[in-house]
Amino acid sequence: MSYASAGEISRQIHKLANICIENNHIDPNLYDVYHVKKGLREPNGKGVLTGLTEISTVNGTREIDGRMTPIEGELYYRGIDIRKLVEGFTEDHRFGYEETVYLLLFGSLPDQHELEHWNRLLSHARRLPDDFVEDVVLKSPNKDIMNAMARSILALNSYDPKPDDLSIPNVLRQSIKLIANVPLIAAYSYLAYRHYMQNRGLYIHNPKPELSTAENLLRIMRQHKKFTPLEAKLLDIALVLHAEHGGGNNSTFTTHVVTSSGTDTYSSVAASLCSLKGPKHGGANIKAKKMFDEMKKEIKDWKDDDEISAYLLKILRKEAFDKTGLIYGIGHAIYTKSDPRAKILEHYTEQLAEEKKRMDEFYLHQAVARLAPDLMRQERKMFKPVSPNIDFYSGFVYNMLDIPDEFITPLFAIARVAGWSAHRIEELTCTNKIIRPAYMSVAHPMDYTPLEKR
């Protein structure tokens, strides 16, 4: 038997793919016949209740006079309003991500003494095993930073003396190490890609123990290691806003599903990270940023509502950008009238835009935020209100922070490790039952046909 040519293999795969498509078609009407909740969603879009959590609360509607009524979005971390949380640490002129992680893991805000000890603990944990960067990160560069991160997180398993111990003290130890080290893994994975695949210089900066997560990230990602106080402040706020968002989002639900099987912490976090990578989930922020990049090229007058509206209609009619008909950054599965994270980020985005002298782009974002919801309702005959979500501004923020496109979704993952860790501990503590929903088979019986008669 001789080897097939590349062209022959490609043709054969396409032929087999067509067979796959032909033999994997389920009549859409059957989902209604058997009352299947596609996407674990009710017909009104509300998620099917599959668990309980105390870690965060997400509200976009409220029952008023027996009807579910859209409300201004609400997000609570352990019962604390996200707006008050951000106001609290920003008014005190300190960074908030570290104490937010403490809140999510332990259920209460730390006092001054506890916060100082917690920051020292994170600083101590913020170091990778000896030669890990050289042996794992630099030797296998990948243009997909999320995949590189997942590989490195799984590799940490072999450096752990107790990788499979599911006792809470051990899982907490592993979680703290990952919360501290995933930012380093992400940054070094990007720098390896930048050097080996873009033929640019390589620099590896070590974290400084006295700096926050946000400060260390900016310091490591920049060759000159410099940043302004406002840049660090805004990145810190973005990390806080991305740290957690309920148990039902795709990646956190993955945490619960994978944890329920009894697997190790590294496998659980890697699985959740791979879920977050998808363009329908965490990858939406880079889509929103690229949509605005295209918009800035196509729209001549960024202050002309008519021209902006005309282009948005082209997007909705699948005539512009990626031809999907989606205006990225507008609308959310739960939030209706507003996303509280987006409203917080908008306020600080304006401050950074002023510092960077990019107010014209900020005004373009505001115009799209104002015009897109009405256009979507008219074009799609929608009744549910829609509004900008956090992805709408985050891509612009990261661009102003000189964060490369390849690193935008990894930043989301860096922050969300905190929420995943809290939910993993909650799952191990409270449930102890493997998650196994049912799928109904609608296959038709077939007789076995001997090979010579096929």
Short mmCIF file of C-alpha atoms in Angstrom, two decimals:
data_model
loop_
_atom_site.label_atom_id
_atom_site.label_comp_id
_atom_site.label_asym_id
_atom_site.label_seq_id
_atom_site.Cartn_x
_atom_site.Cartn_y
_atom_site.Cartn_z
CA MET A 1 0.00 0.00 0.00
CA SER A 2 1.43 3.38 -1.03
CA TYR A 3 0.91 6.66 0.80
CA ALA A 4 -1.82 8.93 -0.57
CA SER A 5 -0.99 12.45 -1.77
CA ALA A 6 -2.04 15.50 0.22
CA GLY A 7 -4.65 16.32 -2.42
CA GLU A 8 -6.13 12.82 -2.27
CA ILE A 9 -6.31 12.96 1.53
CA SER A 10 -8.04 16.35 1.40
CA ARG A 11 -10.62 15.10 -1.12
CA GLN A 12 -11.28 12.00 0.97
CA ILE A 13 -11.78 14.04 4.14
CA HIS A 14 -14.25 16.34 2.36
CA LYS A 15 -16.15 13.30 1.10
CA LEU A 16 -16.26 11.83 4.61
CA ALA A 17 -17.32 15.20 6.03
CA ASN A 18 -20.33 15.25 3.70
CA ILE A 19 -21.27 11.78 4.96
CA CYS A 20 -20.96 13.07 8.53
CA ILE A 21 -23.28 15.98 7.80
CA GLU A 22 -25.80 13.76 6.00
CA ASN A 23 -25.92 11.20 8.83
CA ASN A 24 -25.96 13.65 11.72
CA HIS A 25 -29.18 15.49 11.00
CA ILE A 26 -31.91 15.53 13.66
CA ASP A 27 -35.33 16.87 12.71
CA PRO A 28 -35.57 20.27 14.51
CA ASN A 29 -39.24 19.60 15.26
CA LEU A 30 -38.26 16.69 17.53
CA TYR A 31 -36.77 19.12 20.05
CA ASP A 32 -40.25 20.57 20.56
CA VAL A 33 -41.94 17.16 20.53
CA TYR A 34 -39.73 15.90 23.39
CA HIS A 35 -39.56 19.28 25.19
CA VAL A 36 -35.78 19.44 24.89
CA LYS A 37 -34.25 22.62 26.32
CA LYS A 38 -31.69 23.36 23.61
CA GLY A 39 -28.67 25.09 25.09
CA LEU A 40 -30.21 24.43 28.53
CA ARG A 41 -32.50 27.40 27.84
CA GLU A 42 -36.23 27.82 28.37
CA PRO A 43 -38.28 29.06 25.36
CA ASN A 44 -38.09 32.61 26.79
CA GLY A 45 -34.28 32.43 26.84
CA LYS A 46 -33.94 31.95 30.59
CA GLY A 47 -31.45 29.31 31.65
CA VAL A 48 -32.65 25.96 32.98
CA LEU A 49 -31.98 25.76 36.72
CA THR A 50 -29.22 23.16 37.21
CA GLY A 51 -27.60 24.19 40.49
CA LEU A 52 -27.31 26.60 43.39
CA THR A 53 -24.51 29.02 44.24
CA GLU A 54 -23.65 31.69 46.78
CA ILE A 55 -20.69 33.09 44.86
CA SER A 56 -22.42 35.65 42.66
CA THR A 57 -25.87 36.85 41.61
CA VAL A 58 -26.74 38.05 38.10
CA ASN A 59 -30.10 39.73 37.40
CA GLY A 60 -31.48 41.25 34.23
CA THR A 61 -35.19 40.79 34.91
CA ARG A 62 -37.48 40.74 37.94
CA GLU A 63 -40.98 39.35 38.45
CA ILE A 64 -43.36 42.31 38.81
CA ASP A 65 -47.12 41.71 39.02
CA GLY A 66 -46.61 38.12 37.90
CA ARG A 67 -44.57 39.04 34.80
CA MET A 68 -40.83 38.92 34.19
CA THR A 69 -39.91 42.57 33.61
CA PRO A 70 -36.58 43.91 32.28
CA ILE A 71 -34.57 45.85 34.88
CA GLU A 72 -31.25 47.66 35.04
CA GLY A 73 -28.65 44.90 35.31
CA GLU A 74 -27.46 43.77 38.72
CA LEU A 75 -24.29 41.87 39.62
CA TYR A 76 -23.38 40.91 43.17
CA TYR A 77 -20.19 39.19 44.33
CA ARG A 78 -21.05 37.24 47.50
CA GLY A 79 -24.02 39.57 47.98
CA ILE A 80 -22.05 42.81 47.46
CA ASP A 81 -23.13 45.08 44.61
CA ILE A 82 -20.31 45.22 42.04
CA ARG A 83 -20.73 49.00 41.76
CA LYS A 84 -20.20 49.50 45.49
CA LEU A 85 -17.27 47.10 45.46
CA VAL A 86 -15.50 49.08 42.71
CA GLU A 87 -16.41 52.42 44.33
CA GLY A 88 -14.97 51.19 47.62
CA PHE A 89 -11.45 50.36 46.51
CA THR A 90 -11.18 53.15 43.92
CA GLU A 91 -12.20 55.81 46.47
CA ASP A 92 -9.52 54.44 48.80
CA HIS A 93 -6.99 54.66 45.92
CA ARG A 94 -5.97 51.02 46.08
CA PHE A 95 -6.11 48.07 43.71
CA GLY A 96 -9.13 45.82 44.04
CA TYR A 97 -8.52 42.56 42.19
CA GLU A 98 -6.70 40.85 45.05
CA GLU A 99 -9.37 41.60 47.66
CA THR A 100 -12.04 40.61 45.11
CA VAL A 101 -10.38 37.20 44.79
CA TYR A 102 -10.41 36.92 48.58
CA LEU A 103 -14.11 37.81 48.63
CA LEU A 104 -14.98 35.20 45.98
CA LEU A 105 -12.99 32.41 47.63
CA PHE A 106 -13.80 33.03 51.28
CA GLY A 107 -17.19 34.77 51.22
CA SER A 108 -16.31 38.05 52.93
CA LEU A 109 -14.10 41.08 52.39
CA PRO A 110 -10.74 41.00 54.21
CA ASP A 111 -9.90 43.53 56.91
CA GLN A 112 -6.64 45.49 56.70
CA HIS A 113 -4.59 42.78 58.48
CA GLU A 114 -6.13 39.95 56.41
CA LEU A 115 -5.60 41.86 53.15
CA GLU A 116 -1.92 42.46 53.91
CA HIS A 117 -1.38 38.76 54.66
CA TRP A 118 -3.38 37.77 51.56
CA ASN A 119 -1.32 40.03 49.29
CA ARG A 120 1.88 38.55 50.72
CA LEU A 121 0.54 35.03 50.14
CA LEU A 122 -0.28 35.82 46.49
CA SER A 123 3.13 37.45 46.00
CA HIS A 124 4.85 34.38 47.45
CA ALA A 125 2.79 32.12 45.15
CA ARG A 126 3.57 34.27 42.10
CA ARG A 127 6.50 32.15 40.92
CA LEU A 128 6.64 29.30 38.43
CA PRO A 129 8.67 26.13 39.00
CA ASP A 130 12.38 26.30 38.17
CA ASP A 131 13.03 26.11 34.41
CA PHE A 132 9.26 25.96 33.69
CA VAL A 133 9.37 29.01 31.40
CA GLU A 134 12.31 27.63 29.41
CA ASP A 135 11.21 23.99 29.32
CA VAL A 136 7.45 24.37 28.85
CA VAL A 137 6.54 27.86 27.65
CA LEU A 138 9.41 28.91 25.39
CA LYS A 139 10.02 25.53 23.76
CA SER A 140 6.50 25.20 22.35
CA PRO A 141 5.34 28.64 21.16
CA ASN A 142 1.80 28.86 19.83
CA LYS A 143 0.04 31.68 18.00
CA ASP A 144 -3.10 30.70 19.94
CA ILE A 145 -2.23 32.01 23.41
CA MET A 146 -5.28 30.38 25.02
CA ASN A 147 -4.16 26.94 23.81
CA ALA A 148 -0.62 27.65 25.01
CA MET A 149 -2.02 28.59 28.42
CA ALA A 150 -4.11 25.41 28.63
CA ARG A 151 -1.06 23.27 27.82
CA SER A 152 1.07 24.99 30.45
CA ILE A 153 -1.65 24.73 33.11
CA LEU A 154 -1.91 20.99 32.45
CA ALA A 155 1.89 20.73 32.62
CA LEU A 156 1.88 22.19 36.14
CA ASN A 157 0.20 18.96 37.26
CA SER A 158 3.51 17.10 36.95
CA TYR A 159 5.25 19.65 39.22
CA ASP A 160 2.69 19.22 42.00
CA PRO A 161 3.50 16.72 44.80
CA LYS A 162 -0.24 16.13 45.43
CA PRO A 163 -1.98 16.79 42.10
CA ASP A 164 -5.00 14.52 42.67
CA ASP A 165 -5.72 15.28 46.33
CA LEU A 166 -9.28 16.70 46.43
CA SER A 167 -9.21 17.84 50.05
CA ILE A 168 -10.21 21.50 50.32
CA PRO A 169 -6.85 22.64 51.82
CA ASN A 170 -5.01 21.09 48.87
CA VAL A 171 -7.45 22.39 46.23
CA LEU A 172 -7.22 25.86 47.81
CA ARG A 173 -3.42 25.68 47.66
CA GLN A 174 -3.58 24.74 43.97
CA SER A 175 -6.14 27.45 43.27
CA ILE A 176 -4.01 30.16 44.88
CA LYS A 177 -1.00 29.03 42.85
CA LEU A 178 -3.03 29.18 39.63
CA ILE A 179 -4.59 32.57 40.40
CA ALA A 180 -1.07 33.90 40.99
CA ASN A 181 0.66 32.12 38.10
CA VAL A 182 -1.81 32.11 35.20
CA PRO A 183 -1.02 35.82 34.54
CA LEU A 184 2.68 34.88 34.20
CA ILE A 185 1.90 31.89 32.00
CA ALA A 186 -0.28 34.04 29.73
CA ALA A 187 2.28 36.85 29.44
CA TYR A 188 5.22 34.55 28.79
CA SER A 189 3.18 32.52 26.26
CA TYR A 190 2.49 35.70 24.32
CA LEU A 191 6.13 36.84 24.50
CA ALA A 192 7.25 33.41 23.22
CA TYR A 193 4.84 33.68 20.28
CA ARG A 194 6.00 37.26 19.64
CA HIS A 195 9.65 36.19 19.53
CA TYR A 196 9.58 32.82 17.78
CA MET A 197 6.67 33.36 15.37
CA GLN A 198 6.83 37.11 14.73
CA ASN A 199 10.66 37.38 14.78
CA ARG A 200 10.64 40.11 17.39
CA GLY A 201 12.84 40.60 20.44
CA LEU A 202 12.47 38.42 23.52
CA TYR A 203 12.40 39.83 27.03
CA ILE A 204 11.36 38.01 30.21
CA HIS A 205 10.66 40.19 33.22
CA ASN A 206 10.10 38.65 36.64
CA PRO A 207 7.17 39.89 38.74
CA LYS A 208 7.85 42.26 41.62
CA PRO A 209 6.36 41.16 44.96
CA GLU A 210 5.23 44.64 45.99
CA LEU A 211 3.13 45.15 42.82
CA SER A 212 -0.49 44.15 42.20
CA THR A 213 -1.60 41.66 39.57
CA ALA A 214 -2.50 44.49 37.17
CA GLU A 215 0.81 46.32 37.71
CA ASN A 216 2.84 43.15 37.23
CA LEU A 217 0.98 42.30 34.03
CA LEU A 218 1.70 45.71 32.49
CA ARG A 219 5.32 45.56 33.69
CA ILE A 220 5.92 42.08 32.23
CA MET A 221 4.18 42.77 28.93
CA ARG A 222 6.16 45.95 28.22
CA GLN A 223 9.81 45.97 27.29
CA HIS A 224 10.40 49.25 29.13
CA LYS A 225 8.35 48.01 32.14
CA LYS A 226 6.64 51.41 32.53
CA PHE A 227 2.95 52.30 32.95
CA THR A 228 0.85 55.16 34.26
CA PRO A 229 -1.25 54.96 37.44
CA LEU A 230 -4.45 55.29 35.39
CA GLU A 231 -3.41 52.42 33.09
CA ALA A 232 -2.85 50.12 36.07
CA LYS A 233 -6.07 51.28 37.72
CA LEU A 234 -8.16 50.56 34.63
CA LEU A 235 -6.63 47.12 34.06
CA ASP A 236 -7.26 46.29 37.73
CA ILE A 237 -10.93 47.31 37.39
CA ALA A 238 -11.27 45.23 34.22
CA LEU A 239 -9.88 42.19 36.07
CA VAL A 240 -12.41 42.72 38.88
CA LEU A 241 -15.31 42.99 36.42
CA HIS A 242 -14.25 39.81 34.59
CA ALA A 243 -13.49 37.75 37.71
CA GLU A 244 -16.88 36.09 38.12
CA HIS A 245 -20.33 35.95 36.53
CA GLY A 246 -22.57 33.29 38.03
CA GLY A 247 -22.57 29.52 37.79
CA GLY A 248 -24.45 29.21 34.51
CA ASN A 249 -22.09 30.84 32.03
CA ASN A 250 -20.46 28.29 29.74
CA SER A 251 -16.97 28.20 31.24
CA THR A 252 -18.10 28.21 34.88
CA PHE A 253 -20.67 25.51 34.17
CA THR A 254 -17.76 23.59 32.66
CA THR A 255 -15.98 24.02 36.00
CA HIS A 256 -18.93 22.43 37.81
CA VAL A 257 -19.29 19.60 35.26
CA VAL A 258 -15.60 18.70 35.16
CA THR A 259 -15.13 19.08 38.93
CA SER A 260 -18.10 16.78 39.56
CA SER A 261 -16.24 13.96 37.80
CA GLY A 262 -13.52 14.03 40.48
CA THR A 263 -10.74 15.25 38.21
CA ASP A 264 -7.77 17.35 39.33
CA THR A 265 -7.64 21.14 39.63
CA TYR A 266 -5.34 21.65 36.64
CA SER A 267 -7.64 19.67 34.32
CA SER A 268 -10.65 21.59 35.62
CA VAL A 269 -9.11 25.03 35.01
CA ALA A 270 -7.76 24.02 31.59
CA ALA A 271 -11.19 22.75 30.54
CA SER A 272 -12.87 25.97 31.65
CA LEU A 273 -10.26 28.02 29.83
CA CYS A 274 -10.89 26.10 26.61
CA SER A 275 -14.60 26.83 26.98
CA LEU A 276 -13.95 30.53 27.54
CA LYS A 277 -11.88 30.68 24.36
CA GLY A 278 -14.93 30.24 22.12
CA PRO A 279 -16.15 33.28 20.12
CA LYS A 280 -19.65 32.85 21.59
CA HIS A 281 -18.21 33.26 25.10
CA GLY A 282 -14.93 34.95 26.12
CA GLY A 283 -13.73 35.26 22.55
CA ALA A 284 -16.50 37.79 21.87
CA ASN A 285 -14.36 40.65 23.18
CA ILE A 286 -11.80 40.35 20.38
CA LYS A 287 -14.68 40.14 17.88
CA ALA A 288 -16.08 43.44 19.19
CA LYS A 289 -12.66 45.07 18.95
CA LYS A 290 -12.15 43.88 15.36
CA MET A 291 -15.65 45.03 14.43
CA PHE A 292 -14.79 48.54 15.59
CA ASP A 293 -11.47 48.39 13.71
CA GLU A 294 -13.43 47.66 10.53
CA MET A 295 -16.02 50.32 11.36
CA LYS A 296 -13.35 53.00 11.76
CA LYS A 297 -12.11 52.22 8.25
CA GLU A 298 -15.52 52.14 6.59
CA ILE A 299 -17.22 55.10 8.29
CA LYS A 300 -15.85 58.44 7.10
CA ASP A 301 -17.53 60.73 9.66
CA TRP A 302 -17.54 59.18 13.14
CA LYS A 303 -19.98 61.85 14.33
CA ASP A 304 -22.59 61.23 11.64
CA ASP A 305 -25.43 59.17 13.14
CA ASP A 306 -26.91 58.47 9.71
CA GLU A 307 -23.64 57.04 8.36
CA ILE A 308 -23.08 54.99 11.51
CA SER A 309 -26.64 53.65 11.37
CA ALA A 310 -26.28 52.73 7.70
CA TYR A 311 -23.17 50.68 8.47
CA LEU A 312 -24.80 48.97 11.47
CA LEU A 313 -27.73 47.99 9.25
CA LYS A 314 -25.24 46.45 6.80
CA ILE A 315 -23.85 44.36 9.67
CA LEU A 316 -27.34 43.26 10.73
CA ARG A 317 -28.19 42.34 7.14
CA LYS A 318 -25.00 40.23 6.85
CA GLU A 319 -23.50 42.62 4.31
CA ALA A 320 -20.57 43.91 6.38
CA PHE A 321 -17.80 42.83 8.79
CA ASP A 322 -17.90 39.02 9.24
CA LYS A 323 -21.34 38.59 7.58
CA THR A 324 -22.83 36.87 10.65
CA GLY A 325 -25.44 39.57 11.25
CA LEU A 326 -24.15 40.16 14.78
CA ILE A 327 -23.27 43.51 16.32
CA TYR A 328 -20.69 42.27 18.80
CA GLY A 329 -20.82 43.76 22.27
CA ILE A 330 -24.56 44.48 22.12
CA GLY A 331 -26.96 42.19 23.96
CA HIS A 332 -26.52 39.59 26.69
CA ALA A 333 -28.09 36.27 27.69
CA ILE A 334 -29.26 37.67 31.04
CA TYR A 335 -28.92 41.47 31.07
CA THR A 336 -31.60 43.47 29.27
CA LYS A 337 -31.69 47.22 29.97
CA SER A 338 -28.04 47.43 31.00
CA ASP A 339 -24.92 45.44 31.93
CA PRO A 340 -23.55 46.90 35.18
CA ARG A 341 -20.00 45.91 34.21
CA ALA A 342 -20.27 47.82 30.94
CA LYS A 343 -21.57 50.93 32.72
CA ILE A 344 -18.65 50.87 35.18
CA LEU A 345 -16.12 50.26 32.43
CA GLU A 346 -17.60 53.03 30.25
CA HIS A 347 -16.93 55.59 33.00
CA TYR A 348 -13.26 54.67 33.34
CA THR A 349 -12.82 54.14 29.60
CA GLU A 350 -13.64 57.82 29.11
CA GLN A 351 -10.90 58.79 31.58
CA LEU A 352 -8.31 56.65 29.78
CA ALA A 353 -9.44 57.94 26.36
CA GLU A 354 -8.83 61.47 27.59
CA GLU A 355 -5.36 60.56 28.79
CA LYS A 356 -4.57 58.81 25.49
CA LYS A 357 -6.17 61.57 23.37
CA ARG A 358 -8.56 59.10 21.73
CA MET A 359 -11.87 60.71 22.60
CA ASP A 360 -13.06 60.52 18.99
CA GLU A 361 -13.04 56.70 19.25
CA PHE A 362 -14.81 56.86 22.59
CA TYR A 363 -17.56 59.01 21.05
CA LEU A 364 -17.89 56.49 18.21
CA HIS A 365 -18.44 53.75 20.81
CA GLN A 366 -21.06 55.89 22.53
CA ALA A 367 -22.85 56.50 19.23
CA VAL A 368 -22.98 52.77 18.44
CA ALA A 369 -24.20 52.05 21.98
CA ARG A 370 -26.99 54.57 21.49
CA LEU A 371 -28.01 53.57 17.93
CA ALA A 372 -27.52 49.80 17.76
CA PRO A 373 -30.25 48.65 20.20
CA ASP A 374 -33.05 50.45 18.31
CA LEU A 375 -31.77 49.23 14.95
CA MET A 376 -31.63 45.66 16.25
CA ARG A 377 -35.20 45.88 17.57
CA GLN A 378 -36.45 47.24 14.25
CA GLU A 379 -34.52 44.85 12.04
CA ARG A 380 -35.02 41.71 14.14
CA LYS A 381 -38.50 42.53 15.53
CA MET A 382 -37.10 42.08 19.04
CA PHE A 383 -39.19 42.77 22.14
CA LYS A 384 -36.51 42.19 24.79
CA PRO A 385 -34.36 45.31 25.43
CA VAL A 386 -30.68 45.03 24.54
CA SER A 387 -27.73 47.13 25.65
CA PRO A 388 -23.91 47.15 25.50
CA ASN A 389 -22.23 44.34 27.41
CA ILE A 390 -18.74 44.35 28.90
CA ASP A 391 -17.17 43.18 25.62
CA PHE A 392 -18.33 46.42 23.99
CA TYR A 393 -15.72 48.52 25.81
CA SER A 394 -13.11 45.99 26.95
CA GLY A 395 -11.45 45.58 23.55
CA PHE A 396 -11.07 49.38 23.22
CA VAL A 397 -9.67 49.58 26.77
CA TYR A 398 -7.09 46.88 26.12
CA ASN A 399 -6.09 48.52 22.85
CA MET A 400 -5.47 51.81 24.67
CA LEU A 401 -3.35 49.84 27.16
CA ASP A 402 -1.25 48.59 24.21
CA ILE A 403 -2.49 45.05 24.82
CA PRO A 404 -2.11 43.10 21.54
CA ASP A 405 -5.17 41.49 20.00
CA GLU A 406 -3.81 38.01 20.71
CA PHE A 407 -3.79 38.78 24.43
CA ILE A 408 -7.32 40.19 24.82
CA THR A 409 -9.16 36.92 25.48
CA PRO A 410 -6.30 35.58 27.66
CA LEU A 411 -6.80 38.63 29.90
CA PHE A 412 -10.41 37.53 30.41
CA ALA A 413 -9.15 34.06 31.38
CA ILE A 414 -6.57 35.50 33.79
CA ALA A 415 -9.34 37.26 35.71
CA ARG A 416 -11.88 34.42 35.57
CA VAL A 417 -9.56 31.84 37.19
CA ALA A 418 -10.70 33.41 40.48
CA GLY A 419 -14.37 32.67 39.80
CA TRP A 420 -13.66 29.17 38.51
CA SER A 421 -11.64 28.40 41.64
CA ALA A 422 -14.45 29.59 43.92
CA HIS A 423 -17.01 27.49 42.04
CA ARG A 424 -14.76 24.41 42.07
CA ILE A 425 -14.45 24.61 45.85
CA GLU A 426 -18.21 25.15 46.14
CA GLU A 427 -18.89 22.09 43.96
CA LEU A 428 -16.52 19.89 45.97
CA THR A 429 -17.94 21.12 49.28
CA CYS A 430 -21.67 21.10 48.56
CA THR A 431 -22.61 18.65 45.85
CA ASN A 432 -20.39 15.56 45.51
CA LYS A 433 -22.55 14.14 42.72
CA ILE A 434 -21.46 13.76 39.11
CA ILE A 435 -23.36 15.98 36.67
CA ARG A 436 -25.01 13.76 34.06
CA PRO A 437 -27.97 15.24 32.15
CA ALA A 438 -29.95 13.03 29.77
CA TYR A 439 -29.94 12.88 25.97
CA MET A 440 -32.80 11.03 24.29
CA SER A 441 -31.84 8.81 21.38
CA VAL A 442 -33.99 9.31 18.26
CA ALA A 443 -31.96 6.89 16.12
CA HIS A 444 -33.83 4.31 13.99
CA PRO A 445 -32.98 0.61 14.51
CA MET A 446 -30.73 -0.88 11.81
CA ASP A 447 -29.75 -4.46 11.04
CA TYR A 448 -26.09 -5.38 10.87
CA THR A 449 -24.99 -6.05 7.27
CA PRO A 450 -22.00 -8.39 6.72
CA LEU A 451 -19.09 -6.74 4.92
CA GLU A 452 -19.49 -8.77 1.72
CA LYS A 453 -23.15 -7.65 1.39
CA ARG A 454 -22.68 -3.90 1.91
#
